[in-house]
Structures are given as C-alpha cells and as structure tokens.
Amino acid sequence: MARALVLGSTGHIGAHIVRALLAKNHTVRAAFRREAYLSVLRDLPVERVRVDLETLEGLSKALKDCEWVFHAAGFYPRGRIRREAAIRKGIDSTRRILSEIQKARPSRVVFTSSAATIRQVPGRLANEEDAESWPTTTWRPLYATVKVAMEHEVLRACQKGLPVVVVNPSICLGEFDAHTFSGLAILSFAKYRIPFTIHHPLNAVYTADVGLGHVQAAECGRIGQRYLLANQNLNVPELAAIISRLAGVPGPRWHLSEPVVLFGAWIMEGIGFLTASEPLFPRKAVYAARVGQRLDSSKAQRELSLELTPIEEAIRRALAWFRQNGYL
C-alpha cells in the first residue's frame, strides 16, 4: 500500500480521489487550503495538512514520505484576469509546484488536467491522440487554453524525469461538489430552472469513476501518457431533460437558436471590452460549440480498467447530496 498526497483534496474530484484511495487501503494525506470545505472529508481516516499552492507554504512538509502525489488543484482562471496573464500564471504555478514535487522524488505523480485540452474532430469521437498542441493552433476558450499550457508544462517535466501520468476528465457530475463547479450544470436546471437550452454536444462522467481512474492511473498508467476519463456523449437538452426528470421539476421550454446565442455573445464581448476582461462567452465559442465535445474513453477503459457508472445514477447521487447539504 502507498502513502499518497492529494493536492486539492476538498475539491470535487479531490474528494473522490481520497475516497478511492481509502477504498484500496492506501494511506492518505489530504492537503487543503481553506477549512470551509473540509466538510467533504468529514469522518474520513486521513491526515489533513494545510498547503498554500500560491506561496508553496506547507508543500515540502506535506510531500515528505509520500510515494504518490495527486495534483488536483491546478490554477483556474477567474474574474477579470486577462488572457496573457492567466496563461502565464498557469504555467508559472505549475512549474513551481512540479519543481517542489520533483525534489520529493515520488514514484508516481498523477496530474488532473481536463478533456478541454482535447481537440474536437468533426465526424468522429475524439481521443488522446487529438490533444491540442502548444501554442494552440486555433482559438480556444480561456479555461481550455490555460489547461493546454499547464498540461504541456507537466509533460515537459516528465521528459526531465518526473514520473507523471496525465488524466483528462470530462464534465464531472456527482456528490461532494462543495464548490459547485461542474455541479452548477445540475443546479441550473434543478434549482434555478433555467427555461432554455442550447444545442451543445458534451460528455459527462460520474466523479467517483474519475476518482478511481486517478488511483488506477497511479497503479498501472503509463508514464507520460494521457488518459481520457469520460463516459456518456449527449447534448445540453438531453442532459437538462434527465436532470429535470430526476429532480421532479419542469424542464426547459425553449431552445435558443444560433442567431440568438450569437447576439448574446456579441453583448458579452462588449462587456469584456469595457471591463478589460476575457468575455464569458465570445462569438468564437458559439462557433466552437457547433462541434462540441464527443469523446472516446476506450484507452482508459482498456489500460486503467476504468468502469463507468450510468450518468442518470451520477445525477441522482448529486441531487441527493445537494439536497442533504442545503444546495437544493
């Protein structure tokens, strides 16, 4: 059994990595930054350590004697940060954290990237071979661009000897989503009852499957490889219909056409120009949405023995957790 450090242990994915490790009898050191989210680790037999990845305070101590490191706390661009600054911060923070990890000489590092780093290919499902190059060759949303830059920084560290495996989860749905990041997709229709949808293809996966996929990447993943942790390909109206039915609320009544969405994107670009910030949904994102995200996770299923839970069950468990914790 291994001693594992989980960076980002109170995040949605991190909380599931911790549980997957415990289920396999590994020893877990759970790194956190804010006590406010420690509730997702309540009653778990883990060592809790405070680590600030901005300053690296506590990281060296947390790494001591850990054979495995799970980095599920990568930089996420928020607010009015400009594109160039966000990319630079993502690369710099990743480089500094990996440098500290390298000093500790773990036997395996699993880096949580995103399926957003995989280019979409019209006419077929995309896989790990479709990973975006850096610098990117086409326009990508800010989040995806930063993730691509960080992922390539990780793979450069791998070439220098860091024993890292990259995992690329799609949209994660499930319990313990205290930050309501991807869970906002569920709350949008179950709580806020957004009355409209757009036709955008996507892929969703149960977060517990993703957590287990991380652990199995540490156990048997090939160093320097990417693994897509993905499950069901569907579109926004289909996802909204499942959420609404399981939540017992009316589903969206309207479907927004592309001209309407483009008009909204034009307004977003105007707001971005006035506030000197990245627009939340620019027109280029509308054009990219035509292709959407349809993924093939057969590599992870084959090499990591990734087992997949039906998305309906993932949403059912997420709804139950949101109700139990006062989100619904």
mmCIF file of C-alpha atoms in Angstrom:
data_model
loop_
_atom_site.group_PDB
_atom_site.id
_atom_site.type_symbol
_atom_site.label_atom_id
_atom_site.label_comp_id
_atom_site.label_asym_id
_atom_site.label_seq_id
_atom_site.Cartn_x
_atom_site.Cartn_y
_atom_site.Cartn_z
ATOM 1 C CA MET A 1 0.000 0.000 0.000
ATOM 2 C CA ALA A 2 1.176 3.539 -0.755
ATOM 3 C CA ARG A 3 1.170 6.786 1.173
ATOM 4 C CA ALA A 4 -0.484 9.343 -1.113
ATOM 5 C CA LEU A 5 -0.674 13.126 -1.011
ATOM 6 C CA VAL A 6 -3.800 14.603 -2.576
ATOM 7 C CA LEU A 7 -3.480 18.275 -3.511
ATOM 8 C CA GLY A 8 -6.953 19.764 -3.829
ATOM 9 C CA SER A 9 -8.489 17.133 -1.548
ATOM 10 C CA THR A 10 -11.546 19.267 -0.761
ATOM 11 C CA GLY A 11 -12.377 19.842 -4.419
ATOM 12 C CA HIS A 12 -14.998 17.833 -6.253
ATOM 13 C CA ILE A 13 -12.518 15.481 -7.912
ATOM 14 C CA GLY A 14 -10.074 15.514 -4.978
ATOM 15 C CA ALA A 15 -12.728 14.348 -2.517
ATOM 16 C CA HIS A 16 -13.391 11.343 -4.729
ATOM 17 C CA ILE A 17 -9.672 10.594 -5.170
ATOM 18 C CA VAL A 18 -9.358 10.478 -1.362
ATOM 19 C CA ARG A 19 -12.243 8.008 -1.101
ATOM 20 C CA ALA A 20 -10.920 5.832 -3.926
ATOM 21 C CA LEU A 21 -7.525 5.646 -2.218
ATOM 22 C CA LEU A 22 -9.085 4.715 1.124
ATOM 23 C CA ALA A 23 -11.219 2.049 -0.536
ATOM 24 C CA LYS A 24 -7.980 0.412 -1.692
ATOM 25 C CA ASN A 25 -6.415 0.706 1.779
ATOM 26 C CA HIS A 26 -3.858 3.364 0.861
ATOM 27 C CA THR A 27 -2.737 5.934 3.446
ATOM 28 C CA VAL A 28 -3.944 9.418 2.565
ATOM 29 C CA ARG A 29 -2.519 12.831 3.368
ATOM 30 C CA ALA A 30 -5.180 15.340 2.344
ATOM 31 C CA ALA A 31 -3.911 18.828 1.526
ATOM 32 C CA PHE A 32 -6.334 21.714 1.841
ATOM 33 C CA ARG A 33 -6.173 25.498 1.734
ATOM 34 C CA ARG A 34 -9.456 26.593 3.319
ATOM 35 C CA GLU A 35 -11.133 24.957 6.277
ATOM 36 C CA ALA A 36 -14.548 25.975 4.908
ATOM 37 C CA TYR A 37 -14.601 22.965 2.567
ATOM 38 C CA LEU A 38 -13.208 20.342 4.937
ATOM 39 C CA SER A 39 -16.757 19.065 5.446
ATOM 40 C CA VAL A 40 -16.348 16.909 2.306
ATOM 41 C CA LEU A 41 -13.692 14.919 4.211
ATOM 42 C CA ARG A 42 -15.707 14.648 7.427
ATOM 43 C CA ASP A 43 -15.142 11.401 9.371
ATOM 44 C CA LEU A 44 -12.592 10.077 6.876
ATOM 45 C CA PRO A 45 -9.407 8.496 8.317
ATOM 46 C CA VAL A 46 -6.967 10.864 6.612
ATOM 47 C CA GLU A 47 -4.178 13.167 7.711
ATOM 48 C CA ARG A 48 -5.195 16.760 6.993
ATOM 49 C CA VAL A 49 -2.453 19.278 6.156
ATOM 50 C CA ARG A 50 -2.771 22.920 5.167
ATOM 51 C CA VAL A 51 -0.944 23.785 1.940
ATOM 52 C CA ASP A 52 -0.981 27.088 0.085
ATOM 53 C CA LEU A 53 -0.080 26.412 -3.534
ATOM 54 C CA GLU A 54 0.167 30.146 -4.266
ATOM 55 C CA THR A 55 3.110 30.556 -1.885
ATOM 56 C CA LEU A 56 4.046 26.838 -1.663
ATOM 57 C CA GLU A 57 3.790 27.167 2.113
ATOM 58 C CA GLY A 58 3.460 23.711 3.646
ATOM 59 C CA LEU A 59 4.040 21.820 0.386
ATOM 60 C CA SER A 60 7.511 20.488 1.145
ATOM 61 C CA LYS A 61 6.368 19.143 4.512
ATOM 62 C CA ALA A 62 3.237 17.622 3.002
ATOM 63 C CA LEU A 63 5.280 15.790 0.367
ATOM 64 C CA LYS A 64 7.544 14.092 2.896
ATOM 65 C CA ASP A 65 7.440 10.275 2.717
ATOM 66 C CA CYS A 66 4.674 10.255 0.078
ATOM 67 C CA GLU A 67 5.152 7.728 -2.710
ATOM 68 C CA TRP A 68 2.250 9.020 -4.811
ATOM 69 C CA VAL A 69 1.169 12.599 -5.460
ATOM 70 C CA PHE A 70 -2.177 13.570 -6.971
ATOM 71 C CA HIS A 71 -2.205 17.159 -8.236
ATOM 72 C CA ALA A 72 -5.915 18.001 -8.455
ATOM 73 C CA ALA A 73 -5.536 21.666 -7.521
ATOM 74 C CA GLY A 74 -4.387 23.291 -10.732
ATOM 75 C CA PHE A 75 -4.787 27.013 -11.361
ATOM 76 C CA TYR A 76 -8.236 28.057 -12.565
ATOM 77 C CA PRO A 77 -8.622 31.472 -14.272
ATOM 78 C CA ARG A 78 -11.352 33.572 -12.688
ATOM 79 C CA GLY A 79 -12.700 37.104 -12.721
ATOM 80 C CA ARG A 80 -11.207 39.839 -14.867
ATOM 81 C CA ILE A 81 -7.783 38.326 -15.425
ATOM 82 C CA ARG A 82 -6.538 38.915 -18.965
ATOM 83 C CA ARG A 83 -5.706 36.024 -21.256
ATOM 84 C CA GLU A 84 -1.936 36.536 -21.338
ATOM 85 C CA ALA A 85 -1.725 36.950 -17.572
ATOM 86 C CA ALA A 86 -3.847 33.854 -16.952
ATOM 87 C CA ILE A 87 -1.711 31.699 -19.237
ATOM 88 C CA ARG A 88 1.490 32.966 -17.652
ATOM 89 C CA LYS A 89 0.160 32.341 -14.144
ATOM 90 C CA GLY A 90 -0.990 28.825 -15.047
ATOM 91 C CA ILE A 91 2.419 27.909 -16.464
ATOM 92 C CA ASP A 92 4.405 29.525 -13.642
ATOM 93 C CA SER A 93 2.335 27.980 -10.851
ATOM 94 C CA THR A 94 2.513 24.538 -12.448
ATOM 95 C CA ARG A 95 6.273 24.820 -12.921
ATOM 96 C CA ARG A 96 6.897 25.856 -9.306
ATOM 97 C CA ILE A 97 4.688 23.112 -7.857
ATOM 98 C CA LEU A 98 6.239 20.418 -10.033
ATOM 99 C CA SER A 99 9.704 21.567 -9.036
ATOM 100 C CA GLU A 100 8.848 21.004 -5.370
ATOM 101 C CA ILE A 101 7.279 17.642 -6.151
ATOM 102 C CA GLN A 102 10.380 16.562 -8.068
ATOM 103 C CA LYS A 103 12.553 17.257 -5.013
ATOM 104 C CA ALA A 104 10.487 14.764 -3.004
ATOM 105 C CA ARG A 105 11.119 12.009 -5.594
ATOM 106 C CA PRO A 106 7.699 10.284 -5.549
ATOM 107 C CA SER A 107 7.340 7.074 -7.523
ATOM 108 C CA ARG A 108 4.246 8.335 -9.336
ATOM 109 C CA VAL A 109 2.518 11.683 -9.927
ATOM 110 C CA VAL A 110 -0.997 11.913 -11.348
ATOM 111 C CA PHE A 111 -1.892 15.312 -12.797
ATOM 112 C CA THR A 112 -5.540 16.282 -13.180
ATOM 113 C CA SER A 113 -5.905 18.079 -16.493
ATOM 114 C CA SER A 114 -9.157 18.352 -18.461
ATOM 115 C CA ALA A 115 -10.870 16.931 -21.508
ATOM 116 C CA ALA A 116 -10.905 20.553 -22.685
ATOM 117 C CA THR A 117 -7.309 20.014 -23.874
ATOM 118 C CA ILE A 118 -8.531 17.526 -26.482
ATOM 119 C CA ARG A 119 -9.341 18.964 -29.913
ATOM 120 C CA GLN A 120 -12.746 18.079 -31.274
ATOM 121 C CA VAL A 121 -12.823 16.301 -34.599
ATOM 122 C CA PRO A 122 -15.923 16.598 -36.784
ATOM 123 C CA GLY A 123 -17.301 13.231 -37.829
ATOM 124 C CA ARG A 124 -15.790 11.040 -35.107
ATOM 125 C CA LEU A 125 -15.158 10.760 -31.376
ATOM 126 C CA ALA A 126 -12.019 12.500 -30.149
ATOM 127 C CA ASN A 127 -9.358 10.650 -28.154
ATOM 128 C CA GLU A 128 -5.983 11.246 -26.522
ATOM 129 C CA GLU A 129 -4.252 11.397 -29.898
ATOM 130 C CA ASP A 130 -6.217 14.587 -30.588
ATOM 131 C CA ALA A 131 -4.561 16.532 -27.769
ATOM 132 C CA GLU A 132 -4.067 20.202 -28.570
ATOM 133 C CA SER A 133 -0.527 21.390 -29.303
ATOM 134 C CA TRP A 134 1.117 24.310 -27.518
ATOM 135 C CA PRO A 135 0.945 27.089 -28.513
ATOM 136 C CA THR A 136 -2.564 26.295 -29.691
ATOM 137 C CA THR A 137 -3.187 26.340 -33.420
ATOM 138 C CA THR A 138 -6.785 27.599 -33.185
ATOM 139 C CA TRP A 139 -8.773 29.809 -30.821
ATOM 140 C CA ARG A 140 -9.746 28.093 -27.572
ATOM 141 C CA PRO A 141 -11.708 29.425 -24.564
ATOM 142 C CA LEU A 142 -9.508 30.832 -21.806
ATOM 143 C CA TYR A 143 -10.060 27.868 -19.465
ATOM 144 C CA ALA A 144 -9.097 25.371 -22.179
ATOM 145 C CA THR A 145 -6.106 27.445 -23.271
ATOM 146 C CA VAL A 146 -4.720 27.618 -19.737
ATOM 147 C CA LYS A 147 -5.283 23.889 -19.262
ATOM 148 C CA VAL A 148 -3.432 23.120 -22.507
ATOM 149 C CA ALA A 149 -0.489 25.288 -21.421
ATOM 150 C CA MET A 150 -0.344 23.638 -17.988
ATOM 151 C CA GLU A 151 -0.622 20.140 -19.417
ATOM 152 C CA HIS A 152 2.310 20.713 -21.745
ATOM 153 C CA GLU A 153 4.337 22.092 -18.834
ATOM 154 C CA VAL A 154 3.647 18.818 -16.983
ATOM 155 C CA LEU A 155 4.723 16.724 -19.962
ATOM 156 C CA ARG A 156 7.934 18.752 -20.244
ATOM 157 C CA ALA A 157 8.635 17.913 -16.604
ATOM 158 C CA CYS A 158 8.012 14.270 -17.476
ATOM 159 C CA GLN A 159 10.676 14.450 -20.176
ATOM 160 C CA LYS A 160 13.070 15.661 -17.467
ATOM 161 C CA GLY A 161 12.355 12.655 -15.278
ATOM 162 C CA LEU A 162 9.153 13.335 -13.333
ATOM 163 C CA PRO A 163 7.127 10.075 -13.292
ATOM 164 C CA VAL A 164 3.819 11.682 -14.211
ATOM 165 C CA VAL A 165 0.588 10.400 -15.722
ATOM 166 C CA VAL A 166 -1.987 12.893 -17.054
ATOM 167 C CA VAL A 167 -5.711 12.266 -16.695
ATOM 168 C CA ASN A 168 -8.310 14.260 -18.621
ATOM 169 C CA PRO A 169 -11.777 14.166 -17.021
ATOM 170 C CA SER A 170 -14.812 15.382 -18.934
ATOM 171 C CA ILE A 171 -17.691 17.171 -17.142
ATOM 172 C CA CYS A 172 -17.806 15.594 -13.678
ATOM 173 C CA LEU A 173 -21.197 15.026 -12.069
ATOM 174 C CA GLY A 174 -21.667 13.591 -8.594
ATOM 175 C CA GLU A 175 -21.667 14.216 -4.856
ATOM 176 C CA PHE A 176 -19.179 16.223 -2.709
ATOM 177 C CA ASP A 177 -19.232 19.193 -5.128
ATOM 178 C CA ALA A 178 -18.999 21.831 -2.398
ATOM 179 C CA HIS A 179 -17.562 24.407 -4.809
ATOM 180 C CA THR A 180 -20.451 23.756 -7.247
ATOM 181 C CA PHE A 181 -18.147 23.991 -10.252
ATOM 182 C CA SER A 182 -19.437 21.342 -12.647
ATOM 183 C CA GLY A 183 -22.388 20.831 -10.288
ATOM 184 C CA LEU A 184 -23.700 24.173 -11.476
ATOM 185 C CA ALA A 185 -24.885 22.325 -14.588
ATOM 186 C CA ILE A 186 -27.229 20.333 -12.350
ATOM 187 C CA LEU A 187 -28.307 23.247 -10.158
ATOM 188 C CA SER A 188 -29.018 25.391 -13.211
ATOM 189 C CA PHE A 189 -31.939 23.160 -14.149
ATOM 190 C CA ALA A 190 -32.861 21.544 -10.806
ATOM 191 C CA LYS A 191 -32.778 24.705 -8.661
ATOM 192 C CA TYR A 192 -32.695 27.820 -10.838
ATOM 193 C CA ARG A 193 -34.877 26.176 -13.507
ATOM 194 C CA ILE A 194 -33.289 27.900 -16.447
ATOM 195 C CA PRO A 195 -36.071 27.847 -19.064
ATOM 196 C CA PHE A 196 -33.882 27.467 -22.149
ATOM 197 C CA THR A 197 -31.072 25.331 -23.560
ATOM 198 C CA ILE A 198 -28.649 25.479 -26.450
ATOM 199 C CA HIS A 199 -27.733 22.579 -28.699
ATOM 200 C CA HIS A 200 -24.198 21.927 -27.467
ATOM 201 C CA PRO A 201 -22.700 18.396 -27.566
ATOM 202 C CA LEU A 202 -20.820 17.400 -24.417
ATOM 203 C CA ASN A 203 -19.521 14.447 -22.451
ATOM 204 C CA ALA A 204 -20.275 13.756 -18.790
ATOM 205 C CA VAL A 205 -18.852 11.253 -16.316
ATOM 206 C CA TYR A 206 -19.547 10.219 -12.712
ATOM 207 C CA THR A 207 -16.956 11.825 -10.449
ATOM 208 C CA ALA A 208 -16.457 8.675 -8.366
ATOM 209 C CA ASP A 209 -15.369 6.903 -11.569
ATOM 210 C CA VAL A 210 -12.921 9.751 -12.141
ATOM 211 C CA GLY A 211 -11.557 9.430 -8.605
ATOM 212 C CA LEU A 212 -10.982 5.712 -9.086
ATOM 213 C CA GLY A 213 -9.470 6.407 -12.503
ATOM 214 C CA HIS A 214 -6.861 8.615 -10.828
ATOM 215 C CA VAL A 215 -5.874 5.842 -8.424
ATOM 216 C CA GLN A 216 -5.678 3.268 -11.191
ATOM 217 C CA ALA A 217 -3.565 5.707 -13.223
ATOM 218 C CA ALA A 218 -1.105 5.693 -10.302
ATOM 219 C CA GLU A 219 -1.223 1.904 -10.139
ATOM 220 C CA CYS A 220 -0.906 0.973 -13.792
ATOM 221 C CA GLY A 221 -0.968 4.085 -16.012
ATOM 222 C CA ARG A 222 1.953 4.545 -18.377
ATOM 223 C CA ILE A 223 4.279 7.417 -17.509
ATOM 224 C CA GLY A 224 3.973 10.330 -19.923
ATOM 225 C CA GLN A 225 0.563 9.222 -21.214
ATOM 226 C CA ARG A 226 -2.811 10.974 -21.235
ATOM 227 C CA TYR A 227 -5.992 9.139 -20.246
ATOM 228 C CA LEU A 228 -9.455 10.470 -21.031
ATOM 229 C CA LEU A 229 -11.788 9.822 -18.106
ATOM 230 C CA ALA A 230 -15.084 10.231 -19.907
ATOM 231 C CA ASN A 231 -18.387 8.434 -20.292
ATOM 232 C CA GLN A 232 -21.616 9.489 -21.996
ATOM 233 C CA ASN A 233 -21.833 11.693 -25.059
ATOM 234 C CA LEU A 234 -25.038 13.731 -25.101
ATOM 235 C CA ASN A 235 -26.175 17.301 -25.666
ATOM 236 C CA VAL A 236 -27.414 20.039 -23.341
ATOM 237 C CA PRO A 237 -31.157 19.465 -23.987
ATOM 238 C CA GLU A 238 -30.727 15.741 -23.231
ATOM 239 C CA LEU A 239 -28.786 16.488 -20.036
ATOM 240 C CA ALA A 240 -31.362 19.076 -18.958
ATOM 241 C CA ALA A 241 -34.185 16.592 -19.533
ATOM 242 C CA ILE A 242 -32.524 13.955 -17.324
ATOM 243 C CA ILE A 243 -31.813 16.472 -14.539
ATOM 244 C CA SER A 244 -35.325 17.912 -14.604
ATOM 245 C CA ARG A 245 -36.962 14.488 -14.562
ATOM 246 C CA LEU A 246 -34.863 13.205 -11.642
ATOM 247 C CA ALA A 247 -35.309 16.478 -9.735
ATOM 248 C CA GLY A 248 -39.067 16.434 -10.298
ATOM 249 C CA VAL A 249 -39.197 19.902 -11.849
ATOM 250 C CA PRO A 250 -40.404 21.175 -15.235
ATOM 251 C CA GLY A 251 -37.771 21.028 -17.940
ATOM 252 C CA PRO A 252 -36.635 23.937 -20.125
ATOM 253 C CA ARG A 253 -39.309 25.172 -22.510
ATOM 254 C CA TRP A 254 -37.204 26.902 -25.147
ATOM 255 C CA HIS A 255 -34.228 26.098 -27.306
ATOM 256 C CA LEU A 256 -32.106 29.115 -28.262
ATOM 257 C CA SER A 257 -31.188 29.311 -31.923
ATOM 258 C CA GLU A 258 -27.665 30.149 -33.015
ATOM 259 C CA PRO A 259 -28.504 33.760 -34.076
ATOM 260 C CA VAL A 260 -29.881 34.465 -30.583
ATOM 261 C CA VAL A 261 -26.816 32.943 -28.927
ATOM 262 C CA LEU A 262 -24.538 34.947 -31.237
ATOM 263 C CA PHE A 263 -26.329 38.139 -30.219
ATOM 264 C CA GLY A 264 -25.725 37.292 -26.554
ATOM 265 C CA ALA A 265 -22.075 36.571 -27.315
ATOM 266 C CA TRP A 266 -21.764 39.961 -29.017
ATOM 267 C CA ILE A 267 -23.064 41.591 -25.806
ATOM 268 C CA MET A 268 -20.591 39.552 -23.737
ATOM 269 C CA GLU A 269 -17.736 40.732 -25.943
ATOM 270 C CA GLY A 270 -18.834 44.319 -25.413
ATOM 271 C CA ILE A 271 -18.827 43.839 -21.647
ATOM 272 C CA GLY A 272 -15.394 42.229 -21.874
ATOM 273 C CA PHE A 273 -14.078 45.194 -23.866
ATOM 274 C CA LEU A 274 -15.445 47.728 -21.365
ATOM 275 C CA THR A 275 -14.083 45.826 -18.347
ATOM 276 C CA ALA A 276 -10.768 44.832 -19.974
ATOM 277 C CA SER A 277 -11.534 41.170 -19.230
ATOM 278 C CA GLU A 278 -11.982 37.891 -21.087
ATOM 279 C CA PRO A 279 -15.594 37.707 -22.373
ATOM 280 C CA LEU A 280 -17.533 34.902 -20.705
ATOM 281 C CA PHE A 281 -18.954 33.606 -23.979
ATOM 282 C CA PRO A 282 -17.451 35.175 -27.140
ATOM 283 C CA ARG A 283 -18.670 34.555 -30.650
ATOM 284 C CA LYS A 284 -15.792 32.166 -31.312
ATOM 285 C CA ALA A 285 -17.166 29.969 -28.527
ATOM 286 C CA VAL A 286 -20.500 29.796 -30.347
ATOM 287 C CA TYR A 287 -18.784 28.599 -33.499
ATOM 288 C CA ALA A 288 -16.763 26.050 -31.484
ATOM 289 C CA ALA A 289 -19.974 24.796 -29.877
ATOM 290 C CA ARG A 290 -21.148 23.527 -33.249
ATOM 291 C CA VAL A 291 -18.598 20.725 -32.899
ATOM 292 C CA GLY A 292 -18.942 20.390 -29.126
ATOM 293 C CA GLN A 293 -17.210 17.624 -27.229
ATOM 294 C CA ARG A 294 -17.734 13.978 -28.077
ATOM 295 C CA LEU A 295 -15.100 11.721 -26.548
ATOM 296 C CA ASP A 296 -13.786 8.178 -26.665
ATOM 297 C CA SER A 297 -12.519 6.817 -23.335
ATOM 298 C CA SER A 298 -11.645 3.327 -24.586
ATOM 299 C CA LYS A 299 -7.933 3.784 -23.784
ATOM 300 C CA ALA A 300 -8.676 4.407 -20.091
ATOM 301 C CA GLN A 301 -11.198 1.569 -20.035
ATOM 302 C CA ARG A 302 -8.623 -0.765 -21.537
ATOM 303 C CA GLU A 303 -5.411 0.275 -19.734
ATOM 304 C CA LEU A 304 -6.791 1.542 -16.409
ATOM 305 C CA SER A 305 -9.741 -0.859 -16.177
ATOM 306 C CA LEU A 306 -11.957 2.225 -15.948
ATOM 307 C CA GLU A 307 -15.507 1.253 -15.030
ATOM 308 C CA LEU A 308 -18.313 3.631 -15.917
ATOM 309 C CA THR A 309 -21.481 4.394 -13.959
ATOM 310 C CA PRO A 310 -24.615 5.471 -15.863
ATOM 311 C CA ILE A 311 -24.972 9.250 -15.925
ATOM 312 C CA GLU A 312 -28.516 9.030 -14.550
ATOM 313 C CA GLU A 313 -27.122 7.431 -11.392
ATOM 314 C CA ALA A 314 -24.437 10.130 -11.141
ATOM 315 C CA ILE A 315 -27.073 12.859 -11.361
ATOM 316 C CA ARG A 316 -29.328 11.048 -8.861
ATOM 317 C CA ARG A 317 -26.484 10.894 -6.316
ATOM 318 C CA ALA A 318 -25.529 14.504 -6.951
ATOM 319 C CA LEU A 319 -29.107 15.678 -6.395
ATOM 320 C CA ALA A 320 -29.333 13.705 -3.143
ATOM 321 C CA TRP A 321 -26.087 15.268 -1.889
ATOM 322 C CA PHE A 322 -27.149 18.785 -2.889
ATOM 323 C CA ARG A 323 -30.438 18.337 -1.011
ATOM 324 C CA GLN A 324 -28.740 16.892 2.062
ATOM 325 C CA ASN A 325 -26.296 19.816 2.202
ATOM 326 C CA GLY A 326 -28.765 22.643 1.602
ATOM 327 C CA TYR A 327 -27.926 23.477 -2.018
ATOM 328 C CA LEU A 328 -31.408 22.406 -3.137
#
